[in-house]
Each structure stands twice: as structure tokens, then as C-alpha cells.
Amino acid sequence: MPFLASKAAADDYLLGLNASCVVLRPSMVIGRGGGSSGWLTQLSPLPLIPLLDTRARVQPLHIDDLVAAVLALLRQWPSRPTVLPLVGPQPMTLPQIIDTLRAVQGWTPARYVQVPRRLAATGARLGDRLDWRALNTQTLRLAGHDNLASPEPLAEASGFRAAPCRRACMTGRHGARASRRRCAP
């Protein structure tokens, strides 16, 4: 069962218990340990970067903001079942996110090319057979669609607001070297 289908089943089960629970629905998490960060960071040094889609938008959230949001929710736990989008405040395309990662490393913006649909579909089917996380039919289907939501429900439930991705990646208390590590996989 693909990840999103299993997460949806688990979310539905939890919400069906009618217990005081919170289901978090993150857009894209950036930072150390994140799967998305890993492959985006691996792509970032390339001068010409192939992507499944160059126009779809997501609202990246730094891992530190995800942790802070969870901690804020623990201090103000909702009394009824709640579904909260966990998103950064700024919609960005994948090229904008990768260029942010490149800027953290001191590089100029890259050039991007959208992989032809037929080639991407062939690669996705191969990815299904080889159990690839970065390229499969699920990621291909998701790549062409925006993943946007309002950050307001989280702010209303917990009082927490995430920083824009660029600021979260660029700022660090320990200088530029630490800032580069903040957004590394």
C-alpha cells in the first residue's frame, strides 16, 4: 500500500475513534533527516536540474518549525479530533526551493528542465518495480499538483507560526556553516 493511502487509512481510523487527537498533514519538510531534503540537496549542485514538474507549488516547512509546532500543540491540545495542515507560510515551486538550498551553499540559481511526461511515466513505473522513493507513480501523480493550505488553522490551534523556508534555512545562531547544516539532509 503506498504511503499516502496508508496514512489516510490511519488518519481516518484515528479520527473515527472520536478521541482528542490531532492529525498533522505536512506539505514538504526541509532539513536534516528529511527525505525530500535529501534528494533536493543531491540535485542542488547540478547546473541543469531535471524535475517532474517545475510549476506545482508546495509550502515547505523547516524540521525545526515542525518540532516547534508539535510542542506548541502539546501545550494547547485541542479538546476534539482535529486535522491541521502543517505548512510554511510561503508557496514555492521546486525550482524556488532548490535555489534556496543553493543560496545557503553560496551558489547562484540553477537552470531547470521538466522531464517529458512519457519519459517520467516510464521512469515512475520502473520506480514502482524497484521500490524507489523519489520516483514512482505516486510521486509522479503528486508532482503535477499544488500542495497548499492555509497556515491559519495551526496558528489558531497552537499560537505557532512557521518561518518562511528561506529565512529558516538562512538563519542560524552559529553562523553560515550551521545555516548550511540546517537545510542539509
PDB file of C-alpha atoms in Angstrom:
ATOM      1  CA  MET A   1       0.000   0.000   0.000  1.00  0.00           C
ATOM      2  CA  PRO A   2       1.524   3.382  -0.979  1.00  0.00           C
ATOM      3  CA  PHE A   3       2.419   5.725   1.864  1.00  0.00           C
ATOM      4  CA  LEU A   4      -0.354   8.269   1.301  1.00  0.00           C
ATOM      5  CA  ALA A   5      -3.041   5.576   1.184  1.00  0.00           C
ATOM      6  CA  SER A   6      -1.778   4.005   4.412  1.00  0.00           C
ATOM      7  CA  LYS A   7      -1.518   7.427   6.105  1.00  0.00           C
ATOM      8  CA  ALA A   8      -5.075   8.260   5.012  1.00  0.00           C
ATOM      9  CA  ALA A   9      -6.335   4.941   6.424  1.00  0.00           C
ATOM     10  CA  ALA A  10      -4.521   5.557   9.721  1.00  0.00           C
ATOM     11  CA  ASP A  11      -5.820   9.152   9.872  1.00  0.00           C
ATOM     12  CA  ASP A  12      -9.407   8.008   9.233  1.00  0.00           C
ATOM     13  CA  TYR A  13      -9.142   5.300  11.893  1.00  0.00           C
ATOM     14  CA  LEU A  14      -7.747   7.721  14.478  1.00  0.00           C
ATOM     15  CA  LEU A  15     -10.380  10.363  13.728  1.00  0.00           C
ATOM     16  CA  GLY A  16     -13.096   7.695  13.866  1.00  0.00           C
ATOM     17  CA  LEU A  17     -12.211   6.955  17.493  1.00  0.00           C
ATOM     18  CA  ASN A  18     -13.708  10.346  18.385  1.00  0.00           C
ATOM     19  CA  ALA A  19     -10.870  10.862  20.853  1.00  0.00           C
ATOM     20  CA  SER A  20      -8.979  14.056  21.489  1.00  0.00           C
ATOM     21  CA  CYS A  21      -6.441  13.661  18.686  1.00  0.00           C
ATOM     22  CA  VAL A  22      -4.556  15.710  16.139  1.00  0.00           C
ATOM     23  CA  VAL A  23      -3.789  14.618  12.591  1.00  0.00           C
ATOM     24  CA  LEU A  24      -0.995  16.656  11.044  1.00  0.00           C
ATOM     25  CA  ARG A  25      -0.813  16.966   7.257  1.00  0.00           C
ATOM     26  CA  PRO A  26       2.587  18.382   6.314  1.00  0.00           C
ATOM     27  CA  SER A  27       3.317  19.847   2.891  1.00  0.00           C
ATOM     28  CA  MET A  28       7.092  19.361   2.466  1.00  0.00           C
ATOM     29  CA  VAL A  29       9.548  19.164   5.350  1.00  0.00           C
ATOM     30  CA  ILE A  30      13.013  20.626   4.772  1.00  0.00           C
ATOM     31  CA  GLY A  31      16.028  19.979   6.978  1.00  0.00           C
ATOM     32  CA  ARG A  32      18.296  17.333   8.429  1.00  0.00           C
ATOM     33  CA  GLY A  33      16.763  13.874   8.209  1.00  0.00           C
ATOM     34  CA  GLY A  34      14.055  14.780   5.711  1.00  0.00           C
ATOM     35  CA  GLY A  35      13.621  12.551   2.678  1.00  0.00           C
ATOM     36  CA  SER A  36      12.660  15.480   0.469  1.00  0.00           C
ATOM     37  CA  SER A  37      15.666  17.466   1.642  1.00  0.00           C
ATOM     38  CA  GLY A  38      17.924  14.558   0.818  1.00  0.00           C
ATOM     39  CA  TRP A  39      17.023  14.314  -2.821  1.00  0.00           C
ATOM     40  CA  LEU A  40      16.649  18.083  -3.297  1.00  0.00           C
ATOM     41  CA  THR A  41      20.097  18.626  -1.795  1.00  0.00           C
ATOM     42  CA  GLN A  42      21.536  15.920  -4.062  1.00  0.00           C
ATOM     43  CA  LEU A  43      20.037  17.706  -7.086  1.00  0.00           C
ATOM     44  CA  SER A  44      21.121  21.181  -5.966  1.00  0.00           C
ATOM     45  CA  PRO A  45      24.774  21.096  -7.206  1.00  0.00           C
ATOM     46  CA  LEU A  46      23.731  20.278 -10.767  1.00  0.00           C
ATOM     47  CA  PRO A  47      23.870  23.204 -13.234  1.00  0.00           C
ATOM     48  CA  LEU A  48      20.828  21.848 -15.143  1.00  0.00           C
ATOM     49  CA  ILE A  49      18.267  20.116 -12.957  1.00  0.00           C
ATOM     50  CA  PRO A  50      15.605  17.754 -14.342  1.00  0.00           C
ATOM     51  CA  LEU A  51      12.286  17.842 -12.464  1.00  0.00           C
ATOM     52  CA  LEU A  52       8.945  16.079 -12.889  1.00  0.00           C
ATOM     53  CA  ASP A  53       7.194  19.453 -12.677  1.00  0.00           C
ATOM     54  CA  THR A  54       8.532  22.999 -12.447  1.00  0.00           C
ATOM     55  CA  ARG A  55       5.280  24.859 -11.702  1.00  0.00           C
ATOM     56  CA  ALA A  56       3.468  22.980  -8.910  1.00  0.00           C
ATOM     57  CA  ARG A  57       3.727  24.696  -5.540  1.00  0.00           C
ATOM     58  CA  VAL A  58       4.186  23.427  -2.008  1.00  0.00           C
ATOM     59  CA  GLN A  59       4.592  25.243   1.283  1.00  0.00           C
ATOM     60  CA  PRO A  60       7.877  23.947   2.706  1.00  0.00           C
ATOM     61  CA  LEU A  61       8.301  23.799   6.434  1.00  0.00           C
ATOM     62  CA  HIS A  62      11.654  23.507   8.176  1.00  0.00           C
ATOM     63  CA  ILE A  63      12.029  20.493  10.508  1.00  0.00           C
ATOM     64  CA  ASP A  64      12.721  22.861  13.425  1.00  0.00           C
ATOM     65  CA  ASP A  65       9.350  24.510  12.790  1.00  0.00           C
ATOM     66  CA  LEU A  66       7.647  21.106  12.637  1.00  0.00           C
ATOM     67  CA  VAL A  67       9.092  20.260  16.072  1.00  0.00           C
ATOM     68  CA  ALA A  68       8.102  23.687  17.449  1.00  0.00           C
ATOM     69  CA  ALA A  69       4.560  23.241  16.093  1.00  0.00           C
ATOM     70  CA  VAL A  70       4.200  19.854  17.786  1.00  0.00           C
ATOM     71  CA  LEU A  71       5.500  21.277  21.069  1.00  0.00           C
ATOM     72  CA  ALA A  72       3.068  24.214  20.810  1.00  0.00           C
ATOM     73  CA  LEU A  73       0.211  21.772  20.202  1.00  0.00           C
ATOM     74  CA  LEU A  74       1.221  19.726  23.240  1.00  0.00           C
ATOM     75  CA  ARG A  75       0.870  22.883  25.358  1.00  0.00           C
ATOM     76  CA  GLN A  76      -2.586  23.669  23.871  1.00  0.00           C
ATOM     77  CA  TRP A  77      -4.013  20.274  22.931  1.00  0.00           C
ATOM     78  CA  PRO A  78      -7.378  20.521  21.132  1.00  0.00           C
ATOM     79  CA  SER A  79     -10.337  19.042  23.001  1.00  0.00           C
ATOM     80  CA  ARG A  80     -11.860  17.381  19.920  1.00  0.00           C
ATOM     81  CA  PRO A  81     -10.461  15.486  16.907  1.00  0.00           C
ATOM     82  CA  THR A  82      -8.588  17.960  14.735  1.00  0.00           C
ATOM     83  CA  VAL A  83      -6.933  17.871  11.312  1.00  0.00           C
ATOM     84  CA  LEU A  84      -4.276  20.513  10.840  1.00  0.00           C
ATOM     85  CA  PRO A  85      -2.273  21.342   7.736  1.00  0.00           C
ATOM     86  CA  LEU A  86       1.359  21.734   8.720  1.00  0.00           C
ATOM     87  CA  VAL A  87       2.693  24.191   6.162  1.00  0.00           C
ATOM     88  CA  GLY A  88       5.094  27.035   5.844  1.00  0.00           C
ATOM     89  CA  PRO A  89       3.681  30.498   5.125  1.00  0.00           C
ATOM     90  CA  GLN A  90       5.060  30.795   1.603  1.00  0.00           C
ATOM     91  CA  PRO A  91       4.078  28.790  -1.503  1.00  0.00           C
ATOM     92  CA  MET A  92       7.152  27.837  -3.537  1.00  0.00           C
ATOM     93  CA  THR A  93       7.878  25.784  -6.635  1.00  0.00           C
ATOM     94  CA  LEU A  94      10.560  23.088  -6.547  1.00  0.00           C
ATOM     95  CA  PRO A  95      12.952  25.328  -8.514  1.00  0.00           C
ATOM     96  CA  GLN A  96      12.475  28.058  -5.884  1.00  0.00           C
ATOM     97  CA  ILE A  97      13.132  25.588  -3.067  1.00  0.00           C
ATOM     98  CA  ILE A  98      16.254  24.197  -4.736  1.00  0.00           C
ATOM     99  CA  ASP A  99      17.502  27.720  -5.442  1.00  0.00           C
ATOM    100  CA  THR A 100      17.029  28.471  -1.726  1.00  0.00           C
ATOM    101  CA  LEU A 101      19.154  25.416  -0.876  1.00  0.00           C
ATOM    102  CA  ARG A 102      21.714  26.580  -3.455  1.00  0.00           C
ATOM    103  CA  ALA A 103      21.795  30.084  -1.935  1.00  0.00           C
ATOM    104  CA  VAL A 104      22.515  28.589   1.510  1.00  0.00           C
ATOM    105  CA  GLN A 105      25.542  26.913  -0.082  1.00  0.00           C
ATOM    106  CA  GLY A 106      26.634  30.157  -1.761  1.00  0.00           C
ATOM    107  CA  TRP A 107      25.601  29.109  -5.286  1.00  0.00           C
ATOM    108  CA  THR A 108      23.695  31.030  -7.932  1.00  0.00           C
ATOM    109  CA  PRO A 109      20.273  29.860  -9.155  1.00  0.00           C
ATOM    110  CA  ALA A 110      20.236  26.777 -11.386  1.00  0.00           C
ATOM    111  CA  ARG A 111      18.512  26.128 -14.678  1.00  0.00           C
ATOM    112  CA  TYR A 112      15.639  23.658 -14.761  1.00  0.00           C
ATOM    113  CA  VAL A 113      14.089  21.354 -17.320  1.00  0.00           C
ATOM    114  CA  GLN A 114      10.821  19.488 -16.979  1.00  0.00           C
ATOM    115  CA  VAL A 115      11.219  15.787 -17.786  1.00  0.00           C
ATOM    116  CA  PRO A 116       8.970  14.827 -20.730  1.00  0.00           C
ATOM    117  CA  ARG A 117       5.786  13.164 -19.447  1.00  0.00           C
ATOM    118  CA  ARG A 118       6.281   9.853 -21.268  1.00  0.00           C
ATOM    119  CA  LEU A 119       9.845   9.500 -20.028  1.00  0.00           C
ATOM    120  CA  ALA A 120       8.733  10.394 -16.489  1.00  0.00           C
ATOM    121  CA  ALA A 121       5.877   7.833 -16.650  1.00  0.00           C
ATOM    122  CA  THR A 122       8.283   5.105 -17.804  1.00  0.00           C
ATOM    123  CA  GLY A 123      10.689   6.002 -15.007  1.00  0.00           C
ATOM    124  CA  ALA A 124       7.833   6.016 -12.486  1.00  0.00           C
ATOM    125  CA  ARG A 125       6.706   2.512 -13.460  1.00  0.00           C
ATOM    126  CA  LEU A 126      10.304   1.328 -13.148  1.00  0.00           C
ATOM    127  CA  GLY A 127      10.458   3.074  -9.768  1.00  0.00           C
ATOM    128  CA  ASP A 128       7.382   1.113  -8.647  1.00  0.00           C
ATOM    129  CA  ARG A 129       9.084  -2.165  -9.539  1.00  0.00           C
ATOM    130  CA  LEU A 130      12.375  -1.206  -7.887  1.00  0.00           C
ATOM    131  CA  ASP A 131      10.718   0.411  -4.844  1.00  0.00           C
ATOM    132  CA  TRP A 132      12.227   3.873  -5.447  1.00  0.00           C
ATOM    133  CA  ARG A 133      11.018   6.570  -3.063  1.00  0.00           C
ATOM    134  CA  ALA A 134      11.938   9.595  -5.204  1.00  0.00           C
ATOM    135  CA  LEU A 135      10.380   8.379  -8.462  1.00  0.00           C
ATOM    136  CA  ASN A 136       7.307   6.164  -8.654  1.00  0.00           C
ATOM    137  CA  THR A 137       3.742   6.517  -9.905  1.00  0.00           C
ATOM    138  CA  GLN A 138       2.646   8.122  -6.634  1.00  0.00           C
ATOM    139  CA  THR A 139       5.347  10.826  -6.734  1.00  0.00           C
ATOM    140  CA  LEU A 140       4.676  11.416 -10.428  1.00  0.00           C
ATOM    141  CA  ARG A 141       0.960  11.920  -9.733  1.00  0.00           C
ATOM    142  CA  LEU A 142       1.698  14.282  -6.821  1.00  0.00           C
ATOM    143  CA  ALA A 143       4.410  16.241  -8.657  1.00  0.00           C
ATOM    144  CA  GLY A 144       1.941  17.906 -11.004  1.00  0.00           C
ATOM    145  CA  HIS A 145      -0.385  19.242  -8.312  1.00  0.00           C
ATOM    146  CA  ASP A 146      -0.114  22.075  -5.822  1.00  0.00           C
ATOM    147  CA  ASN A 147       0.018  21.041  -2.163  1.00  0.00           C
ATOM    148  CA  LEU A 148      -1.194  24.226  -0.489  1.00  0.00           C
ATOM    149  CA  ALA A 149      -3.155  25.010   2.642  1.00  0.00           C
ATOM    150  CA  SER A 150      -3.696  27.891   5.000  1.00  0.00           C
ATOM    151  CA  PRO A 151      -1.286  28.109   7.956  1.00  0.00           C
ATOM    152  CA  GLU A 152      -4.059  29.777   9.982  1.00  0.00           C
ATOM    153  CA  PRO A 153      -5.655  26.631  11.489  1.00  0.00           C
ATOM    154  CA  LEU A 154      -2.333  25.694  13.114  1.00  0.00           C
ATOM    155  CA  ALA A 155      -1.828  29.258  14.350  1.00  0.00           C
ATOM    156  CA  GLU A 156      -5.354  29.320  15.790  1.00  0.00           C
ATOM    157  CA  ALA A 157      -4.963  25.923  17.475  1.00  0.00           C
ATOM    158  CA  SER A 158      -1.494  26.446  18.945  1.00  0.00           C
ATOM    159  CA  GLY A 159      -0.403  30.065  18.521  1.00  0.00           C
ATOM    160  CA  PHE A 160       2.539  28.870  16.395  1.00  0.00           C
ATOM    161  CA  ARG A 161       3.557  30.320  13.030  1.00  0.00           C
ATOM    162  CA  ALA A 162       6.337  28.821  10.920  1.00  0.00           C
ATOM    163  CA  ALA A 163       9.085  30.943   9.395  1.00  0.00           C
ATOM    164  CA  PRO A 164       9.385  31.233   5.624  1.00  0.00           C
ATOM    165  CA  CYS A 165      11.616  28.472   4.257  1.00  0.00           C
ATOM    166  CA  ARG A 166      14.325  30.842   3.062  1.00  0.00           C
ATOM    167  CA  ARG A 167      14.618  32.517   6.462  1.00  0.00           C
ATOM    168  CA  ALA A 168      14.547  29.180   8.307  1.00  0.00           C
ATOM    169  CA  CYS A 169      17.367  27.847   6.119  1.00  0.00           C
ATOM    170  CA  MET A 170      19.441  31.030   6.063  1.00  0.00           C
ATOM    171  CA  THR A 171      19.372  31.885   9.749  1.00  0.00           C
ATOM    172  CA  GLY A 172      21.223  30.009  12.393  1.00  0.00           C
ATOM    173  CA  ARG A 173      22.710  31.000  15.711  1.00  0.00           C
ATOM    174  CA  HIS A 174      26.092  29.554  14.795  1.00  0.00           C
ATOM    175  CA  GLY A 175      26.876  31.329  11.525  1.00  0.00           C
ATOM    176  CA  ALA A 176      26.799  30.299   7.867  1.00  0.00           C
ATOM    177  CA  ARG A 177      28.264  26.840   8.443  1.00  0.00           C
ATOM    178  CA  ALA A 178      25.459  25.964  10.852  1.00  0.00           C
ATOM    179  CA  SER A 179      22.928  27.509   8.476  1.00  0.00           C
ATOM    180  CA  ARG A 180      24.060  25.169   5.699  1.00  0.00           C
ATOM    181  CA  ARG A 181      23.557  22.207   8.056  1.00  0.00           C
ATOM    182  CA  ARG A 182      20.015  23.388   8.947  1.00  0.00           C
ATOM    183  CA  CYS A 183      18.761  22.535   5.465  1.00  0.00           C
ATOM    184  CA  ALA A 184      21.034  19.587   4.731  1.00  0.00           C
ATOM    185  CA  PRO A 185      19.593  16.061   4.556  1.00  0.00           C
TER     186      PRO A 185
END
